[in-house]
Amino acid sequence: MLNPEGTGVRPVRTIDLGSVSVDLLQIGAFRSDAGAIFGPVPRSTWEPLVREEIDAESRLLQSLNTLHVRTPSGALLLETGAIPAGERRESDEIWSVSARDALIASGADPDRLRYVVPSHLHRDHAGGLTGSGGAAAFPRVTIVAPQAEIDAVASASARARAAYDQPLLTSLFADSPPDAFLDRRQLLPEVELRLLGGHTPGSQATIIRGRERTLLFMGDLFMRPWQANPRWVTAFDDAAWVSVDAKSAIFAEAAAKQWLIVQSHELHAPLGRLEVDRDRFRFIAE
Ligand SMILES: [Zn+2]
């Protein structure tokens, strides 16, 4: 079983942005091959950075971070984790509860959400969109996704078939079609969505603006602190050069404007901000 000490559901951390608050729900953790996460980076460079974290099979410990965003205009959930609603997993590979159950445990009513916004639809981000059997986990809530991601899920490519749970998502979207957008969408007065692509064709960033601070969440385009270097992309990125350019541009904006950032798979220090560091950036935990 995955080490249960501190790796499972962690206490909810509430981030106050001024009139907007964000509950960070860490709903589980899973093991993932470190070489695949570091993509083009040589092992001799990345290994010293994670020597304490990797297990005998060179796997990193990746948190499943989800965000419950509460604005005066409504609430939304960013990410749904890997586990279907009502289920719980405990194995050597993964320890997690479902996003729906974690929301309820935090005192929220999942049926009162206005939107569910996965950063992209890979299994570890969209797994909680359904319950066991494939029924919608949030039947009264609108799922929002870029058209490019919805098209990727429907793609006949063998790579897409391996990355997405196509039968489940296809049947879910047939019953409750997602609210799709092309490049940018002002979802609520406080919430902007931007298509970035790269990691998947429809990977998106969510920008949440409170009265005092702004928070950026960009899924697996920024999963762990080392990826503050835009060139450090994962082997899972469909179009690495798109990821690098998209990260360079939005990181520059985030650093200049001192945006808070939550990383998608960082367990211990998921919240922080970026500073410019030579031709790259550095993540400063807060
Ligand atoms: Zn992921």
GROMACS .gro file of C-alpha atoms and ligand atoms in nm:
model
  287
    1MET     CA    1   0.000   0.000   0.000
    2LEU     CA    2   0.115   0.353  -0.072
    3ASN     CA    3   0.265   0.506   0.239
    4PRO     CA    4  -0.043   0.632   0.425
    5GLU     CA    5   0.153   0.868   0.648
    6GLY     CA    6   0.053   1.210   0.537
    7THR     CA    7   0.004   1.113   0.175
    8GLY     CA    8  -0.371   1.076   0.170
    9VAL     CA    9  -0.640   1.332   0.228
   10ARG     CA   10  -0.474   1.632   0.390
   11PRO     CA   11  -0.642   1.908   0.590
   12VAL     CA   12  -0.822   2.156   0.369
   13ARG     CA   13  -0.617   2.471   0.312
   14THR     CA   14  -0.822   2.783   0.244
   15ILE     CA   15  -0.663   3.056   0.030
   16ASP     CA   16  -0.826   3.399   0.072
   17LEU     CA   17  -0.798   3.614  -0.241
   18GLY     CA   18  -1.027   3.889  -0.108
   19SER     CA   19  -1.402   3.829  -0.167
   20VAL     CA   20  -1.304   3.503  -0.334
   21SER     CA   21  -1.180   3.202  -0.141
   22VAL     CA   22  -1.029   2.879  -0.265
   23ASP     CA   23  -1.024   2.552  -0.071
   24LEU     CA   24  -0.729   2.337  -0.173
   25LEU     CA   25  -0.839   1.975  -0.137
   26GLN     CA   26  -0.557   1.722  -0.163
   27ILE     CA   27  -0.765   1.414  -0.219
   28GLY     CA   28  -0.492   1.153  -0.257
   29ALA     CA   29  -0.154   1.064  -0.401
   30PHE     CA   30  -0.020   0.826  -0.661
   31ARG     CA   31   0.315   0.693  -0.779
   32SER     CA   32   0.437   0.799  -1.123
   33ASP     CA   33   0.761   0.720  -1.309
   34ALA     CA   34   1.006   1.004  -1.247
   35GLY     CA   35   1.176   0.975  -1.587
   36ALA     CA   36   0.842   1.031  -1.761
   37ILE     CA   37   0.767   1.335  -1.543
   38PHE     CA   38   1.107   1.492  -1.620
   39GLY     CA   39   1.072   1.424  -1.993
   40PRO     CA   40   1.371   1.572  -2.179
   41VAL     CA   41   1.576   1.638  -1.862
   42PRO     CA   42   1.870   1.394  -1.819
   43ARG     CA   43   1.852   1.163  -1.518
   44SER     CA   44   2.189   1.290  -1.392
   45THR     CA   45   2.027   1.636  -1.363
   46TRP     CA   46   1.694   1.541  -1.205
   47GLU     CA   47   1.790   1.255  -0.976
   48PRO     CA   48   1.965   1.468  -0.711
   49LEU     CA   49   1.650   1.682  -0.688
   50VAL     CA   50   1.423   1.391  -0.593
   51ARG     CA   51   1.656   1.141  -0.424
   52GLU     CA   52   1.450   1.159  -0.103
   53GLU     CA   53   1.120   1.116  -0.281
   54ILE     CA   54   1.163   0.837  -0.536
   55ASP     CA   55   1.100   0.476  -0.438
   56ALA     CA   56   1.296   0.165  -0.544
   57GLU     CA   57   1.122   0.179  -0.883
   58SER     CA   58   1.217   0.545  -0.940
   59ARG     CA   59   0.860   0.663  -0.895
   60LEU     CA   60   0.766   1.007  -0.765
   61LEU     CA   61   0.485   1.066  -0.519
   62GLN     CA   62   0.227   1.283  -0.695
   63SER     CA   63  -0.056   1.454  -0.507
   64LEU     CA   64  -0.406   1.482  -0.652
   65ASN     CA   65  -0.482   1.851  -0.597
   66THR     CA   66  -0.832   1.987  -0.653
   67LEU     CA   67  -0.963   2.339  -0.591
   68HIS     CA   68  -1.306   2.441  -0.467
   69VAL     CA   69  -1.338   2.804  -0.575
   70ARG     CA   70  -1.604   3.017  -0.404
   71THR     CA   71  -1.685   3.352  -0.563
   72PRO     CA   72  -1.978   3.592  -0.513
   73SER     CA   73  -2.100   3.474  -0.855
   74GLY     CA   74  -2.095   3.103  -0.777
   75ALA     CA   75  -1.869   2.812  -0.690
   76LEU     CA   76  -1.667   2.585  -0.911
   77LEU     CA   77  -1.449   2.279  -0.881
   78LEU     CA   78  -1.115   2.262  -1.063
   79GLU     CA   79  -1.009   1.900  -1.125
   80THR     CA   80  -1.190   1.585  -1.020
   81GLY     CA   81  -0.897   1.355  -0.941
   82ALA     CA   82  -0.864   0.992  -1.046
   83ILE     CA   83  -1.134   0.814  -0.850
   84PRO     CA   84  -1.504   0.775  -0.941
   85ALA     CA   85  -1.756   0.929  -0.700
   86GLY     CA   86  -1.827   0.708  -0.401
   87GLU     CA   87  -1.508   0.504  -0.443
   88ARG     CA   88  -1.182   0.494  -0.253
   89ARG     CA   89  -0.855   0.332  -0.362
   90GLU     CA   90  -0.571   0.197  -0.154
   91SER     CA   91  -0.285   0.019  -0.327
   92ASP     CA   92   0.088   0.048  -0.390
   93GLU     CA   93   0.011   0.278  -0.685
   94ILE     CA   94  -0.256   0.510  -0.549
   95TRP     CA   95  -0.430   0.620  -0.233
   96SER     CA   96  -0.731   0.843  -0.292
   97VAL     CA   97  -1.092   0.931  -0.224
   98SER     CA   98  -1.319   1.084  -0.487
   99ALA     CA   99  -1.346   1.459  -0.542
  100ARG     CA  100  -1.720   1.448  -0.475
  101ASP     CA  101  -1.668   1.275  -0.141
  102ALA     CA  102  -1.385   1.511  -0.048
  103LEU     CA  103  -1.606   1.811  -0.124
  104ILE     CA  104  -1.882   1.674   0.099
  105ALA     CA  105  -1.629   1.601   0.376
  106SER     CA  106  -1.515   1.965   0.356
  107GLY     CA  107  -1.873   2.080   0.424
  108ALA     CA  108  -1.959   2.176   0.063
  109ASP     CA  109  -2.266   2.068  -0.132
  110PRO     CA  110  -2.146   1.932  -0.472
  111ASP     CA  111  -2.491   1.988  -0.623
  112ARG     CA  112  -2.462   2.362  -0.560
  113LEU     CA  113  -2.150   2.402  -0.770
  114ARG     CA  114  -2.200   2.610  -1.082
  115TYR     CA  115  -1.922   2.456  -1.291
  116VAL     CA  116  -1.670   2.172  -1.292
  117VAL     CA  117  -1.354   2.269  -1.480
  118PRO     CA  118  -1.089   1.999  -1.530
  119SER     CA  119  -0.755   2.142  -1.647
  120HIS     CA  120  -0.760   1.865  -1.909
  121LEU     CA  121  -0.927   1.526  -1.938
  122HIS     CA  122  -0.648   1.275  -1.863
  123ARG     CA  123  -0.754   0.999  -1.626
  124ASP     CA  124  -0.600   1.154  -1.313
  125HIS     CA  125  -0.795   1.480  -1.367
  126ALA     CA  126  -1.126   1.361  -1.514
  127GLY     CA  127  -1.162   1.031  -1.326
  128GLY     CA  128  -1.401   1.188  -1.077
  129LEU     CA  129  -1.644   1.322  -1.341
  130THR     CA  130  -1.838   0.996  -1.313
  131GLY     CA  131  -1.939   0.754  -1.044
  132SER     CA  132  -1.889   0.381  -1.065
  133GLY     CA  133  -2.100   0.258  -1.356
  134GLY     CA  134  -2.037   0.575  -1.551
  135ALA     CA  135  -2.321   0.797  -1.423
  136ALA     CA  136  -2.240   1.167  -1.390
  137ALA     CA  137  -2.080   1.246  -1.053
  138PHE     CA  138  -2.210   1.604  -1.072
  139PRO     CA  139  -2.539   1.566  -1.261
  140ARG     CA  140  -2.662   1.920  -1.192
  141VAL     CA  141  -2.333   2.091  -1.271
  142THR     CA  142  -2.202   2.210  -1.609
  143ILE     CA  143  -1.863   2.073  -1.717
  144VAL     CA  144  -1.656   2.335  -1.901
  145ALA     CA  145  -1.377   2.235  -2.141
  146PRO     CA  146  -1.201   2.372  -2.449
  147GLN     CA  147  -1.338   2.232  -2.775
  148ALA     CA  148  -0.982   2.114  -2.854
  149GLU     CA  149  -0.987   1.885  -2.549
  150ILE     CA  150  -1.331   1.746  -2.631
  151ASP     CA  151  -1.206   1.676  -2.985
  152ALA     CA  152  -0.892   1.508  -2.845
  153VAL     CA  153  -1.106   1.274  -2.635
  154ALA     CA  154  -1.293   1.174  -2.954
  155SER     CA  155  -0.970   1.124  -3.152
  156ALA     CA  156  -0.895   0.787  -3.311
  157SER     CA  157  -0.525   0.821  -3.225
  158ALA     CA  158  -0.372   0.535  -3.026
  159ARG     CA  159  -0.208   0.795  -2.802
  160ALA     CA  160  -0.547   0.948  -2.718
  161ARG     CA  161  -0.695   0.604  -2.654
  162ALA     CA  162  -0.420   0.539  -2.399
  163ALA     CA  163  -0.443   0.879  -2.227
  164TYR     CA  164  -0.818   0.928  -2.197
  165ASP     CA  165  -1.096   0.703  -2.073
  166GLN     CA  166  -1.270   0.742  -2.408
  167PRO     CA  167  -1.574   0.511  -2.358
  168LEU     CA  168  -1.658   0.671  -2.022
  169LEU     CA  169  -1.612   1.033  -2.134
  170THR     CA  170  -1.790   0.977  -2.467
  171SER     CA  171  -2.097   0.839  -2.295
  172LEU     CA  172  -2.087   1.109  -2.022
  173PHE     CA  173  -2.066   1.387  -2.284
  174ALA     CA  174  -2.348   1.229  -2.488
  175ASP     CA  175  -2.576   1.255  -2.182
  176SER     CA  176  -2.454   1.594  -2.059
  177PRO     CA  177  -2.263   1.785  -2.327
  178PRO     CA  178  -1.987   2.004  -2.185
  179ASP     CA  179  -1.998   2.379  -2.227
  180ALA     CA  180  -1.718   2.423  -2.483
  181PHE     CA  181  -1.508   2.728  -2.568
  182LEU     CA  182  -1.235   2.801  -2.822
  183ASP     CA  183  -0.951   3.023  -2.691
  184ARG     CA  184  -1.065   3.227  -2.394
  185ARG     CA  185  -1.372   3.236  -2.178
  186GLN     CA  186  -1.474   3.475  -1.898
  187LEU     CA  187  -1.666   3.210  -1.709
  188LEU     CA  188  -1.760   3.433  -1.415
  189PRO     CA  189  -1.659   3.794  -1.342
  190GLU     CA  190  -1.382   3.652  -1.122
  191VAL     CA  191  -1.285   3.351  -1.334
  192GLU     CA  192  -1.111   3.350  -1.672
  193LEU     CA  193  -1.023   3.038  -1.872
  194ARG     CA  194  -0.745   3.033  -2.130
  195LEU     CA  195  -0.662   2.756  -2.373
  196LEU     CA  196  -0.288   2.679  -2.357
  197GLY     CA  197  -0.254   2.334  -2.519
  198GLY     CA  198   0.081   2.154  -2.515
  199HIS     CA  199   0.035   1.893  -2.242
  200THR     CA  200  -0.286   1.797  -2.426
  201PRO     CA  201  -0.449   1.979  -2.719
  202GLY     CA  202  -0.699   2.138  -2.481
  203SER     CA  203  -0.498   2.195  -2.163
  204GLN     CA  204  -0.628   2.514  -2.003
  205ALA     CA  205  -0.532   2.768  -1.741
  206THR     CA  206  -0.781   2.904  -1.489
  207ILE     CA  207  -0.720   3.255  -1.356
  208ILE     CA  208  -0.916   3.350  -1.043
  209ARG     CA  209  -0.923   3.716  -0.948
  210GLY     CA  210  -1.009   3.824  -0.594
  211ARG     CA  211  -1.004   4.180  -0.464
  212GLU     CA  212  -0.652   4.137  -0.327
  213ARG     CA  213  -0.481   3.850  -0.506
  214THR     CA  214  -0.506   3.654  -0.828
  215LEU     CA  215  -0.453   3.278  -0.840
  216LEU     CA  216  -0.340   3.075  -1.142
  217PHE     CA  217  -0.398   2.704  -1.189
  218MET     CA  218  -0.273   2.539  -1.504
  219GLY     CA  219  -0.299   2.164  -1.447
  220ASP     CA  220  -0.005   1.954  -1.562
  221LEU     CA  221   0.168   2.241  -1.739
  222PHE     CA  222   0.283   2.318  -1.385
  223MET     CA  223   0.259   2.006  -1.170
  224ARG     CA  224   0.578   2.030  -0.960
  225PRO     CA  225   0.821   2.313  -0.875
  226TRP     CA  226   1.099   2.205  -1.116
  227GLN     CA  227   0.866   2.286  -1.405
  228ALA     CA  228   0.915   2.655  -1.330
  229ASN     CA  229   1.173   2.617  -1.604
  230PRO     CA  230   0.946   2.633  -1.912
  231ARG     CA  231   1.174   2.389  -2.098
  232TRP     CA  232   1.118   2.118  -1.834
  233VAL     CA  233   0.810   1.948  -1.974
  234THR     CA  234   0.690   1.594  -1.918
  235ALA     CA  235   0.712   1.300  -2.157
  236PHE     CA  236   0.331   1.300  -2.143
  237ASP     CA  237   0.312   1.640  -2.316
  238ASP     CA  238   0.160   1.587  -2.661
  239ALA     CA  239   0.332   1.895  -2.811
  240ALA     CA  240   0.635   1.988  -2.603
  241TRP     CA  241   0.718   2.302  -2.802
  242VAL     CA  242   0.364   2.433  -2.748
  243SER     CA  243   0.399   2.368  -2.373
  244VAL     CA  244   0.733   2.552  -2.359
  245ASP     CA  245   0.601   2.862  -2.538
  246ALA     CA  246   0.271   2.866  -2.348
  247LYS     CA  247   0.451   2.830  -2.013
  248SER     CA  248   0.707   3.100  -2.099
  249ALA     CA  249   0.430   3.350  -2.177
  250ILE     CA  250   0.199   3.284  -1.885
  251PHE     CA  251   0.486   3.246  -1.634
  252ALA     CA  252   0.615   3.591  -1.737
  253GLU     CA  253   0.269   3.737  -1.673
  254ALA     CA  254   0.232   3.549  -1.342
  255ALA     CA  255   0.576   3.665  -1.219
  256ALA     CA  256   0.518   4.028  -1.324
  257LYS     CA  257   0.176   4.040  -1.157
  258GLN     CA  258   0.275   3.835  -0.849
  259TRP     CA  259  -0.004   3.583  -0.903
  260LEU     CA  260  -0.039   3.297  -0.661
  261ILE     CA  261  -0.008   2.955  -0.822
  262VAL     CA  262  -0.127   2.611  -0.713
  263GLN     CA  263   0.062   2.319  -0.868
  264SER     CA  264  -0.145   2.022  -0.982
  265HIS     CA  265   0.057   1.735  -0.830
  266GLU     CA  266   0.277   1.890  -0.558
  267LEU     CA  267   0.209   1.735  -0.217
  268HIS     CA  268   0.406   1.936   0.037
  269ALA     CA  269   0.428   2.294  -0.095
  270PRO     CA  270   0.165   2.331  -0.368
  271LEU     CA  271   0.104   2.706  -0.322
  272GLY     CA  272   0.348   2.979  -0.418
  273ARG     CA  273   0.449   3.227  -0.686
  274LEU     CA  274   0.708   3.267  -0.959
  275GLU     CA  275   1.017   3.485  -0.982
  276VAL     CA  276   1.224   3.546  -1.291
  277ASP     CA  277   1.554   3.353  -1.273
  278ARG     CA  278   1.791   3.413  -1.567
  279ASP     CA  279   1.615   3.275  -1.878
  280ARG     CA  280   1.370   3.074  -1.666
  281PHE     CA  281   1.166   3.110  -1.348
  282ARG     CA  282   1.189   2.994  -0.988
  283PHE     CA  283   0.896   2.875  -0.775
  284ILE     CA  284   0.878   3.035  -0.429
  285ALA     CA  285   0.647   2.843  -0.194
  286GLU     CA  286   0.413   3.052   0.025
  287ZN      ZN  287  -0.186   1.479  -1.404
   0.00000   0.00000   0.00000
